[in-house]
Amino acid sequence: MAARSLTKFVFSKNSANLVKNACSAQNVRLFSAQANYEFIKVSKAGAKNNVGVITLNRPKALNALCNGLMTELSNALVEFEGDGSVGAIVITGSEKAFAAGADIKEMQNNTFAKNVSANFLEHWNKVARTYKPVIAAVNGYALGGGCELAMMCDIIYAGENAKFGQPEILIGTIPGAGGTQRLPRYVGKSKAMEIVLTGNQVNAQEAEKMGLAAKVFPADKLVDEAVKLGEKISANSQLIVKLAKESVNAAFETTLAQGLLFEKRLFHATFATKDRQEGMTAFVEKRPPNFTNE
């Protein structure tokens, strides 16, 4: 599918050639459903094959986020949610671009009425609604919808060459998939205003300093580091990880008093699980826990 993205406003036309797929680590095995996808690649990674990896794969469009890609991404997330062997999910792109933006050509002729009637971009929220932890491994450009996609994830790891931005203002519109809402929660009002109102990009080091990215790694090490993080998360009880994720997310949706009560009730609820009992017993007995997700 031919496409133009926000990237034509922010970097050279000669940047479409991508380097070797960053998700080609030796410990990655192809997921059984990969052949069903046109715009993404789906794999499993880690020593125990317990980390799902979704690689955005529209090289000629620098992974511009078309409707087909986002639909496939949602479907892949649903599959990984239903896979009991997977405890965490990594979303990545290429070393040149995580995702250079939304597909401008696809939306160029949309109208207000069409957007409202079709609830345009609504299905993009599946990433944020995924109950398993999702890690964004961002190399290269994460602009517009690409930056919004990264922010929908629970943790952002950035390659040293990563560039984040919301350049929608440069083409006469505003972010539509959370850019004006999630970015201030990451970096504060003043910095978010600067990024959104100017279209300026920030590099990986600045993104880490602002709190947008958790850590920065060499580009060729990024996906491996994200998978290692996924493995560490997957070693815990999936049931308890889900509760912990819900509790952290509640901090952005409630008052402090409401959030503290929600956290305390979830903490109390863990005492009804076998994994809480196993975890504490293993600690007392000085042995590794054997979680069963119950």
PDB file of C-alpha atoms in Angstrom:
ATOM      1  CA  MET A   1       0.000   0.000   0.000  1.00  0.00           C
ATOM      2  CA  ALA A   2       1.499   3.321  -1.057  1.00  0.00           C
ATOM      3  CA  ALA A   3       1.501   5.869   1.728  1.00  0.00           C
ATOM      4  CA  ARG A   4       2.865   9.195   2.852  1.00  0.00           C
ATOM      5  CA  SER A   5       3.471   9.991   6.486  1.00  0.00           C
ATOM      6  CA  LEU A   6       4.251  12.931   8.699  1.00  0.00           C
ATOM      7  CA  THR A   7       7.918  12.227   8.106  1.00  0.00           C
ATOM      8  CA  LYS A   8       8.028  14.192   4.845  1.00  0.00           C
ATOM      9  CA  PHE A   9       7.832  17.337   7.006  1.00  0.00           C
ATOM     10  CA  VAL A  10      10.633  16.410   9.342  1.00  0.00           C
ATOM     11  CA  PHE A  11      13.377  14.465   7.622  1.00  0.00           C
ATOM     12  CA  SER A  12      14.987  13.631   4.277  1.00  0.00           C
ATOM     13  CA  LYS A  13      13.160  11.932   1.406  1.00  0.00           C
ATOM     14  CA  ASN A  14      16.093   9.562   1.064  1.00  0.00           C
ATOM     15  CA  SER A  15      15.451   7.829   4.410  1.00  0.00           C
ATOM     16  CA  ALA A  16      13.175   5.027   3.189  1.00  0.00           C
ATOM     17  CA  ASN A  17      15.844   2.307   3.025  1.00  0.00           C
ATOM     18  CA  LEU A  18      15.730   0.377   6.269  1.00  0.00           C
ATOM     19  CA  VAL A  19      18.524  -1.477   8.006  1.00  0.00           C
ATOM     20  CA  LYS A  20      18.285  -5.103   9.025  1.00  0.00           C
ATOM     21  CA  ASN A  21      15.208  -5.922  11.099  1.00  0.00           C
ATOM     22  CA  ALA A  22      16.080  -5.280  14.738  1.00  0.00           C
ATOM     23  CA  CYS A  23      13.980  -8.215  15.843  1.00  0.00           C
ATOM     24  CA  SER A  24      16.198 -10.885  14.258  1.00  0.00           C
ATOM     25  CA  ALA A  25      17.852 -12.011  17.502  1.00  0.00           C
ATOM     26  CA  GLN A  26      18.865 -15.658  17.612  1.00  0.00           C
ATOM     27  CA  ASN A  27      16.436 -16.488  20.393  1.00  0.00           C
ATOM     28  CA  VAL A  28      13.356 -15.325  18.471  1.00  0.00           C
ATOM     29  CA  ARG A  29      11.092 -17.988  17.011  1.00  0.00           C
ATOM     30  CA  LEU A  30       8.358 -17.254  14.518  1.00  0.00           C
ATOM     31  CA  PHE A  31       4.864 -17.152  15.948  1.00  0.00           C
ATOM     32  CA  SER A  32       2.484 -19.565  14.258  1.00  0.00           C
ATOM     33  CA  ALA A  33       0.158 -16.807  13.062  1.00  0.00           C
ATOM     34  CA  GLN A  34       2.831 -14.661  11.394  1.00  0.00           C
ATOM     35  CA  ALA A  35       1.894 -15.774   7.886  1.00  0.00           C
ATOM     36  CA  ASN A  36      -1.549 -14.224   8.349  1.00  0.00           C
ATOM     37  CA  TYR A  37      -0.189 -10.681   8.649  1.00  0.00           C
ATOM     38  CA  GLU A  38       0.729  -8.230   5.899  1.00  0.00           C
ATOM     39  CA  PHE A  39       1.957  -5.201   7.845  1.00  0.00           C
ATOM     40  CA  ILE A  40       3.514  -6.729  10.971  1.00  0.00           C
ATOM     41  CA  LYS A  41       5.738  -9.640  11.963  1.00  0.00           C
ATOM     42  CA  VAL A  42       4.877 -11.658  15.050  1.00  0.00           C
ATOM     43  CA  SER A  43       7.413 -13.699  16.997  1.00  0.00           C
ATOM     44  CA  LYS A  44       8.203 -15.150  20.377  1.00  0.00           C
ATOM     45  CA  ALA A  45      11.488 -14.459  22.138  1.00  0.00           C
ATOM     46  CA  GLY A  46      13.403 -15.259  25.296  1.00  0.00           C
ATOM     47  CA  ALA A  47      15.025 -18.394  26.647  1.00  0.00           C
ATOM     48  CA  LYS A  48      11.584 -19.722  27.606  1.00  0.00           C
ATOM     49  CA  ASN A  49       9.763 -18.259  24.591  1.00  0.00           C
ATOM     50  CA  ASN A  50       7.643 -16.258  27.017  1.00  0.00           C
ATOM     51  CA  VAL A  51       7.913 -12.800  25.427  1.00  0.00           C
ATOM     52  CA  GLY A  52       5.738 -11.864  22.470  1.00  0.00           C
ATOM     53  CA  VAL A  53       7.358  -9.610  19.865  1.00  0.00           C
ATOM     54  CA  ILE A  54       5.375  -7.579  17.336  1.00  0.00           C
ATOM     55  CA  THR A  55       7.468  -5.864  14.658  1.00  0.00           C
ATOM     56  CA  LEU A  56       5.853  -3.141  12.545  1.00  0.00           C
ATOM     57  CA  ASN A  57       6.699  -3.948   8.928  1.00  0.00           C
ATOM     58  CA  ARG A  58       5.862  -1.300   6.312  1.00  0.00           C
ATOM     59  CA  PRO A  59       9.406  -0.482   5.187  1.00  0.00           C
ATOM     60  CA  LYS A  60       8.526   1.692   2.184  1.00  0.00           C
ATOM     61  CA  ALA A  61       6.327   3.886   4.391  1.00  0.00           C
ATOM     62  CA  LEU A  62       8.688   3.918   7.383  1.00  0.00           C
ATOM     63  CA  ASN A  63       6.040   1.968   9.302  1.00  0.00           C
ATOM     64  CA  ALA A  64       3.370   4.628   8.836  1.00  0.00           C
ATOM     65  CA  LEU A  65       0.324   3.501  10.789  1.00  0.00           C
ATOM     66  CA  CYS A  66      -2.399   2.654   8.316  1.00  0.00           C
ATOM     67  CA  ASN A  67      -5.734   1.151   9.299  1.00  0.00           C
ATOM     68  CA  GLY A  68      -4.640  -2.301   8.165  1.00  0.00           C
ATOM     69  CA  LEU A  69      -1.506  -2.221  10.320  1.00  0.00           C
ATOM     70  CA  MET A  70      -3.381  -1.104  13.417  1.00  0.00           C
ATOM     71  CA  THR A  71      -6.037  -3.769  12.885  1.00  0.00           C
ATOM     72  CA  GLU A  72      -3.355  -6.436  12.592  1.00  0.00           C
ATOM     73  CA  LEU A  73      -1.599  -5.069  15.675  1.00  0.00           C
ATOM     74  CA  SER A  74      -4.837  -5.323  17.657  1.00  0.00           C
ATOM     75  CA  ASN A  75      -5.381  -8.891  16.472  1.00  0.00           C
ATOM     76  CA  ALA A  76      -1.832  -9.897  17.416  1.00  0.00           C
ATOM     77  CA  LEU A  77      -2.277  -8.430  20.886  1.00  0.00           C
ATOM     78  CA  VAL A  78      -5.465 -10.434  21.334  1.00  0.00           C
ATOM     79  CA  GLU A  79      -3.593 -13.611  20.354  1.00  0.00           C
ATOM     80  CA  PHE A  80      -0.789 -12.926  22.807  1.00  0.00           C
ATOM     81  CA  GLU A  81      -3.300 -12.130  25.553  1.00  0.00           C
ATOM     82  CA  GLY A  82      -4.791 -15.563  25.014  1.00  0.00           C
ATOM     83  CA  ASP A  83      -1.397 -17.302  25.034  1.00  0.00           C
ATOM     84  CA  GLY A  84      -0.704 -18.440  28.597  1.00  0.00           C
ATOM     85  CA  SER A  85       2.991 -18.909  27.883  1.00  0.00           C
ATOM     86  CA  VAL A  86       3.483 -15.201  27.127  1.00  0.00           C
ATOM     87  CA  GLY A  87       3.944 -12.896  30.103  1.00  0.00           C
ATOM     88  CA  ALA A  88       4.928  -9.671  28.341  1.00  0.00           C
ATOM     89  CA  ILE A  89       4.831  -8.162  24.855  1.00  0.00           C
ATOM     90  CA  VAL A  90       7.369  -6.040  22.965  1.00  0.00           C
ATOM     91  CA  ILE A  91       6.343  -3.748  20.107  1.00  0.00           C
ATOM     92  CA  THR A  92       9.143  -2.508  17.858  1.00  0.00           C
ATOM     93  CA  GLY A  93       9.877  -1.339  14.335  1.00  0.00           C
ATOM     94  CA  SER A  94      13.144  -1.014  12.425  1.00  0.00           C
ATOM     95  CA  GLU A  95      16.353   0.746  13.366  1.00  0.00           C
ATOM     96  CA  LYS A  96      15.295   3.595  11.044  1.00  0.00           C
ATOM     97  CA  ALA A  97      11.753   4.046  12.249  1.00  0.00           C
ATOM     98  CA  PHE A  98       9.565   2.727  15.027  1.00  0.00           C
ATOM     99  CA  ALA A  99       6.644   4.388  13.284  1.00  0.00           C
ATOM    100  CA  ALA A 100       7.036   7.642  11.398  1.00  0.00           C
ATOM    101  CA  GLY A 101       3.459   8.716  11.898  1.00  0.00           C
ATOM    102  CA  ALA A 102      -0.084   7.994  10.835  1.00  0.00           C
ATOM    103  CA  ASP A 103      -0.756   7.290   7.164  1.00  0.00           C
ATOM    104  CA  ILE A 104      -1.546  10.776   5.854  1.00  0.00           C
ATOM    105  CA  LYS A 105      -2.581   9.621   2.397  1.00  0.00           C
ATOM    106  CA  GLU A 106      -5.133   7.267   3.928  1.00  0.00           C
ATOM    107  CA  MET A 107      -6.799  10.022   5.965  1.00  0.00           C
ATOM    108  CA  GLN A 108      -6.244  13.004   3.663  1.00  0.00           C
ATOM    109  CA  ASN A 109      -9.803  13.074   2.304  1.00  0.00           C
ATOM    110  CA  ASN A 110     -11.614  12.238   5.521  1.00  0.00           C
ATOM    111  CA  THR A 111     -14.380  14.556   6.643  1.00  0.00           C
ATOM    112  CA  PHE A 112     -15.614  15.477  10.105  1.00  0.00           C
ATOM    113  CA  ALA A 113     -18.831  13.541   9.528  1.00  0.00           C
ATOM    114  CA  LYS A 114     -16.936  10.463   8.333  1.00  0.00           C
ATOM    115  CA  ASN A 115     -14.572  10.584  11.297  1.00  0.00           C
ATOM    116  CA  VAL A 116     -17.436  10.822  13.770  1.00  0.00           C
ATOM    117  CA  SER A 117     -19.632   8.163  12.165  1.00  0.00           C
ATOM    118  CA  ALA A 118     -16.732   5.709  11.855  1.00  0.00           C
ATOM    119  CA  ASN A 119     -15.298   6.651  15.271  1.00  0.00           C
ATOM    120  CA  PHE A 120     -11.964   7.094  13.509  1.00  0.00           C
ATOM    121  CA  LEU A 121      -8.886   5.869  15.454  1.00  0.00           C
ATOM    122  CA  GLU A 122     -10.971   4.264  18.204  1.00  0.00           C
ATOM    123  CA  HIS A 123      -9.538   0.779  17.615  1.00  0.00           C
ATOM    124  CA  TRP A 124      -6.002   2.140  18.133  1.00  0.00           C
ATOM    125  CA  ASN A 125      -6.690   2.047  21.868  1.00  0.00           C
ATOM    126  CA  LYS A 126      -6.343  -1.732  21.993  1.00  0.00           C
ATOM    127  CA  VAL A 127      -2.651  -1.266  22.822  1.00  0.00           C
ATOM    128  CA  ALA A 128      -3.511   0.724  25.948  1.00  0.00           C
ATOM    129  CA  ARG A 129      -6.237  -1.743  26.941  1.00  0.00           C
ATOM    130  CA  THR A 130      -4.026  -4.830  26.721  1.00  0.00           C
ATOM    131  CA  TYR A 131      -3.869  -6.390  30.189  1.00  0.00           C
ATOM    132  CA  LYS A 132      -0.417  -7.917  29.764  1.00  0.00           C
ATOM    133  CA  PRO A 133       2.551  -5.531  30.067  1.00  0.00           C
ATOM    134  CA  VAL A 134       3.545  -3.976  26.733  1.00  0.00           C
ATOM    135  CA  ILE A 135       7.046  -2.616  26.127  1.00  0.00           C
ATOM    136  CA  ALA A 136       7.790  -0.217  23.267  1.00  0.00           C
ATOM    137  CA  ALA A 137      11.296  -0.682  21.841  1.00  0.00           C
ATOM    138  CA  VAL A 138      11.770   2.549  19.903  1.00  0.00           C
ATOM    139  CA  ASN A 139      14.526   2.965  17.360  1.00  0.00           C
ATOM    140  CA  GLY A 140      14.557   5.824  14.890  1.00  0.00           C
ATOM    141  CA  TYR A 141      11.516   7.990  14.350  1.00  0.00           C
ATOM    142  CA  ALA A 142       8.488   7.790  16.645  1.00  0.00           C
ATOM    143  CA  LEU A 143       6.490  10.722  15.340  1.00  0.00           C
ATOM    144  CA  GLY A 144       2.818  11.618  15.472  1.00  0.00           C
ATOM    145  CA  GLY A 145       0.890   8.369  15.696  1.00  0.00           C
ATOM    146  CA  GLY A 146       4.176   6.558  16.255  1.00  0.00           C
ATOM    147  CA  CYS A 147       4.865   8.585  19.391  1.00  0.00           C
ATOM    148  CA  GLU A 148       1.277   8.053  20.501  1.00  0.00           C
ATOM    149  CA  LEU A 149       1.623   4.300  19.946  1.00  0.00           C
ATOM    150  CA  ALA A 150       4.767   4.227  22.082  1.00  0.00           C
ATOM    151  CA  MET A 151       2.987   6.147  24.852  1.00  0.00           C
ATOM    152  CA  MET A 152       0.117   3.632  24.835  1.00  0.00           C
ATOM    153  CA  CYS A 153       2.638   1.020  25.942  1.00  0.00           C
ATOM    154  CA  ASP A 154       3.517   0.537  29.605  1.00  0.00           C
ATOM    155  CA  ILE A 155       7.280   1.022  29.308  1.00  0.00           C
ATOM    156  CA  ILE A 156       9.344   2.765  26.621  1.00  0.00           C
ATOM    157  CA  TYR A 157      12.918   1.678  25.909  1.00  0.00           C
ATOM    158  CA  ALA A 158      14.690   3.878  23.361  1.00  0.00           C
ATOM    159  CA  GLY A 159      17.619   3.321  21.053  1.00  0.00           C
ATOM    160  CA  GLU A 160      20.280   6.026  20.995  1.00  0.00           C
ATOM    161  CA  ASN A 161      19.018   7.164  17.590  1.00  0.00           C
ATOM    162  CA  ALA A 162      15.365   7.514  18.632  1.00  0.00           C
ATOM    163  CA  LYS A 163      13.448  10.718  17.872  1.00  0.00           C
ATOM    164  CA  PHE A 164      10.069  11.472  19.433  1.00  0.00           C
ATOM    165  CA  GLY A 165       7.620  14.163  18.357  1.00  0.00           C
ATOM    166  CA  GLN A 166       4.051  15.250  17.627  1.00  0.00           C
ATOM    167  CA  PRO A 167       4.344  17.164  14.322  1.00  0.00           C
ATOM    168  CA  GLU A 168       0.608  17.222  13.523  1.00  0.00           C
ATOM    169  CA  ILE A 169       0.564  20.989  13.967  1.00  0.00           C
ATOM    170  CA  LEU A 170       2.749  21.262  10.851  1.00  0.00           C
ATOM    171  CA  ILE A 171       0.014  19.785   8.658  1.00  0.00           C
ATOM    172  CA  GLY A 172      -2.900  21.715  10.106  1.00  0.00           C
ATOM    173  CA  THR A 173      -4.279  19.294  12.668  1.00  0.00           C
ATOM    174  CA  ILE A 174      -3.645  18.055  16.209  1.00  0.00           C
ATOM    175  CA  PRO A 175      -2.762  14.660  17.703  1.00  0.00           C
ATOM    176  CA  GLY A 176      -5.765  12.343  17.654  1.00  0.00           C
ATOM    177  CA  ALA A 177      -4.631   9.175  19.402  1.00  0.00           C
ATOM    178  CA  GLY A 178      -3.637  10.480  22.814  1.00  0.00           C
ATOM    179  CA  GLY A 179      -0.775  12.867  22.050  1.00  0.00           C
ATOM    180  CA  THR A 180      -2.282  15.823  23.887  1.00  0.00           C
ATOM    181  CA  GLN A 181      -3.409  13.654  26.800  1.00  0.00           C
ATOM    182  CA  ARG A 182      -0.664  11.120  27.452  1.00  0.00           C
ATOM    183  CA  LEU A 183       2.308  13.356  26.695  1.00  0.00           C
ATOM    184  CA  PRO A 184       1.577  15.826  29.560  1.00  0.00           C
ATOM    185  CA  ARG A 185       1.266  12.856  31.916  1.00  0.00           C
ATOM    186  CA  TYR A 186       4.741  11.751  30.878  1.00  0.00           C
ATOM    187  CA  VAL A 187       6.597  15.062  30.646  1.00  0.00           C
ATOM    188  CA  GLY A 188       4.429  17.767  32.249  1.00  0.00           C
ATOM    189  CA  LYS A 189       2.358  20.574  30.762  1.00  0.00           C
ATOM    190  CA  SER A 190       5.107  22.998  29.721  1.00  0.00           C
ATOM    191  CA  LYS A 191       7.218  20.504  27.795  1.00  0.00           C
ATOM    192  CA  ALA A 192       4.158  18.860  26.252  1.00  0.00           C
ATOM    193  CA  MET A 193       2.925  22.258  25.053  1.00  0.00           C
ATOM    194  CA  GLU A 194       6.304  22.993  23.487  1.00  0.00           C
ATOM    195  CA  ILE A 195       6.348  19.677  21.622  1.00  0.00           C
ATOM    196  CA  VAL A 196       2.713  19.788  20.467  1.00  0.00           C
ATOM    197  CA  LEU A 197       2.594  23.478  19.489  1.00  0.00           C
ATOM    198  CA  THR A 198       5.897  23.534  17.583  1.00  0.00           C
ATOM    199  CA  GLY A 199       6.184  20.030  16.159  1.00  0.00           C
ATOM    200  CA  ASN A 200       9.739  19.886  17.516  1.00  0.00           C
ATOM    201  CA  GLN A 201      11.393  16.502  17.954  1.00  0.00           C
ATOM    202  CA  VAL A 202      13.252  15.323  21.054  1.00  0.00           C
ATOM    203  CA  ASN A 203      16.100  12.817  20.982  1.00  0.00           C
ATOM    204  CA  ALA A 204      16.423   9.683  23.078  1.00  0.00           C
ATOM    205  CA  GLN A 205      18.575  11.277  25.760  1.00  0.00           C
ATOM    206  CA  GLU A 206      16.129  14.145  26.249  1.00  0.00           C
ATOM    207  CA  ALA A 207      13.220  11.696  26.245  1.00  0.00           C
ATOM    208  CA  GLU A 208      14.857   9.751  29.064  1.00  0.00           C
ATOM    209  CA  LYS A 209      15.572  12.940  30.990  1.00  0.00           C
ATOM    210  CA  MET A 210      11.911  14.016  30.649  1.00  0.00           C
ATOM    211  CA  GLY A 211      10.620  10.645  31.802  1.00  0.00           C
ATOM    212  CA  LEU A 212       9.186   9.689  28.414  1.00  0.00           C
ATOM    213  CA  ALA A 213      11.678   6.830  27.958  1.00  0.00           C
ATOM    214  CA  ALA A 214      12.685   4.587  30.850  1.00  0.00           C
ATOM    215  CA  LYS A 215      16.145   3.736  29.480  1.00  0.00           C
ATOM    216  CA  VAL A 216      18.331   4.324  26.417  1.00  0.00           C
ATOM    217  CA  PHE A 217      20.444   1.637  24.727  1.00  0.00           C
ATOM    218  CA  PRO A 218      22.610   1.294  21.620  1.00  0.00           C
ATOM    219  CA  ALA A 219      20.315   0.789  18.639  1.00  0.00           C
ATOM    220  CA  ASP A 220      21.534  -2.721  17.893  1.00  0.00           C
ATOM    221  CA  LYS A 221      21.002  -3.811  21.508  1.00  0.00           C
ATOM    222  CA  LEU A 222      17.589  -2.269  22.033  1.00  0.00           C
ATOM    223  CA  VAL A 223      15.269  -5.167  21.183  1.00  0.00           C
ATOM    224  CA  ASP A 224      17.391  -7.643  23.114  1.00  0.00           C
ATOM    225  CA  GLU A 225      17.202  -5.375  26.172  1.00  0.00           C
ATOM    226  CA  ALA A 226      13.441  -5.023  25.786  1.00  0.00           C
ATOM    227  CA  VAL A 227      13.121  -8.808  25.562  1.00  0.00           C
ATOM    228  CA  LYS A 228      15.264  -9.190  28.709  1.00  0.00           C
ATOM    229  CA  LEU A 229      12.880  -6.846  30.496  1.00  0.00           C
ATOM    230  CA  GLY A 230       9.943  -8.872  29.198  1.00  0.00           C
ATOM    231  CA  GLU A 231      11.573 -12.075  30.465  1.00  0.00           C
ATOM    232  CA  LYS A 232      12.059 -10.573  33.906  1.00  0.00           C
ATOM    233  CA  ILE A 233       8.415  -9.518  34.043  1.00  0.00           C
ATOM    234  CA  SER A 234       7.279 -12.901  32.704  1.00  0.00           C
ATOM    235  CA  ALA A 235       9.103 -14.692  35.534  1.00  0.00           C
ATOM    236  CA  ASN A 236       6.561 -13.245  37.957  1.00  0.00           C
ATOM    237  CA  SER A 237       2.963 -14.328  38.427  1.00  0.00           C
ATOM    238  CA  GLN A 238       0.934 -13.146  35.428  1.00  0.00           C
ATOM    239  CA  LEU A 239      -2.054 -12.759  37.719  1.00  0.00           C
ATOM    240  CA  ILE A 240      -0.205 -10.464  40.127  1.00  0.00           C
ATOM    241  CA  VAL A 241       1.478  -8.556  37.284  1.00  0.00           C
ATOM    242  CA  LYS A 242      -1.980  -7.792  35.888  1.00  0.00           C
ATOM    243  CA  LEU A 243      -3.132  -6.425  39.245  1.00  0.00           C
ATOM    244  CA  ALA A 244       0.048  -4.348  39.606  1.00  0.00           C
ATOM    245  CA  LYS A 245      -0.438  -2.862  36.130  1.00  0.00           C
ATOM    246  CA  GLU A 246      -4.056  -1.983  36.925  1.00  0.00           C
ATOM    247  CA  SER A 247      -2.978  -0.287  40.135  1.00  0.00           C
ATOM    248  CA  VAL A 248      -0.301   1.854  38.488  1.00  0.00           C
ATOM    249  CA  ASN A 249      -2.699   2.881  35.705  1.00  0.00           C
ATOM    250  CA  ALA A 250      -5.267   3.914  38.295  1.00  0.00           C
ATOM    251  CA  ALA A 251      -2.864   6.642  39.442  1.00  0.00           C
ATOM    252  CA  PHE A 252      -3.572   8.501  36.191  1.00  0.00           C
ATOM    253  CA  GLU A 253      -7.343   8.152  36.399  1.00  0.00           C
ATOM    254  CA  THR A 254      -8.186   8.875  40.049  1.00  0.00           C
ATOM    255  CA  THR A 255      -7.438  11.169  42.942  1.00  0.00           C
ATOM    256  CA  LEU A 256      -4.662  10.163  45.337  1.00  0.00           C
ATOM    257  CA  ALA A 257      -7.187   9.073  47.984  1.00  0.00           C
ATOM    258  CA  GLN A 258      -9.131   6.965  45.503  1.00  0.00           C
ATOM    259  CA  GLY A 259      -5.925   5.492  44.090  1.00  0.00           C
ATOM    260  CA  LEU A 260      -4.614   4.541  47.529  1.00  0.00           C
ATOM    261  CA  LEU A 261      -7.880   2.794  48.362  1.00  0.00           C
ATOM    262  CA  PHE A 262      -7.839   0.969  45.007  1.00  0.00           C
ATOM    263  CA  GLU A 263      -4.243  -0.126  45.598  1.00  0.00           C
ATOM    264  CA  LYS A 264      -5.008  -1.347  49.122  1.00  0.00           C
ATOM    265  CA  ARG A 265      -7.989  -3.400  47.937  1.00  0.00           C
ATOM    266  CA  LEU A 266      -5.915  -5.023  45.174  1.00  0.00           C
ATOM    267  CA  PHE A 267      -3.177  -5.706  47.730  1.00  0.00           C
ATOM    268  CA  HIS A 268      -5.756  -7.342  49.982  1.00  0.00           C
ATOM    269  CA  ALA A 269      -7.044  -9.338  46.999  1.00  0.00           C
ATOM    270  CA  THR A 270      -3.625 -10.875  46.352  1.00  0.00           C
ATOM    271  CA  PHE A 271      -4.045 -12.766  49.625  1.00  0.00           C
ATOM    272  CA  ALA A 272      -6.770 -14.812  47.969  1.00  0.00           C
ATOM    273  CA  THR A 273      -4.305 -16.131  45.366  1.00  0.00           C
ATOM    274  CA  LYS A 274      -2.099 -19.211  45.418  1.00  0.00           C
ATOM    275  CA  ASP A 275       0.742 -17.199  43.899  1.00  0.00           C
ATOM    276  CA  ARG A 276       0.846 -14.768  46.831  1.00  0.00           C
ATOM    277  CA  GLN A 277       1.053 -17.688  49.236  1.00  0.00           C
ATOM    278  CA  GLU A 278       3.713 -19.389  47.112  1.00  0.00           C
ATOM    279  CA  GLY A 279       5.751 -16.199  46.776  1.00  0.00           C
ATOM    280  CA  MET A 280       5.873 -15.489  50.485  1.00  0.00           C
ATOM    281  CA  THR A 281       6.471 -19.132  51.356  1.00  0.00           C
ATOM    282  CA  ALA A 282       9.336 -19.324  48.877  1.00  0.00           C
ATOM    283  CA  PHE A 283      10.845 -16.173  50.354  1.00  0.00           C
ATOM    284  CA  VAL A 284      10.703 -17.598  53.897  1.00  0.00           C
ATOM    285  CA  GLU A 285      12.121 -20.915  52.704  1.00  0.00           C
ATOM    286  CA  LYS A 286      14.841 -19.114  50.715  1.00  0.00           C
ATOM    287  CA  ARG A 287      14.007 -20.732  47.365  1.00  0.00           C
ATOM    288  CA  PRO A 288      12.762 -19.493  43.993  1.00  0.00           C
ATOM    289  CA  PRO A 289       8.952 -19.303  43.775  1.00  0.00           C
ATOM    290  CA  ASN A 290       6.982 -21.555  41.460  1.00  0.00           C
ATOM    291  CA  PHE A 291       4.114 -19.388  40.262  1.00  0.00           C
ATOM    292  CA  THR A 292       1.089 -21.029  38.627  1.00  0.00           C
ATOM    293  CA  ASN A 293      -0.904 -17.847  37.809  1.00  0.00           C
ATOM    294  CA  GLU A 294      -3.611 -18.823  40.249  1.00  0.00           C
TER     295      GLU A 294
END
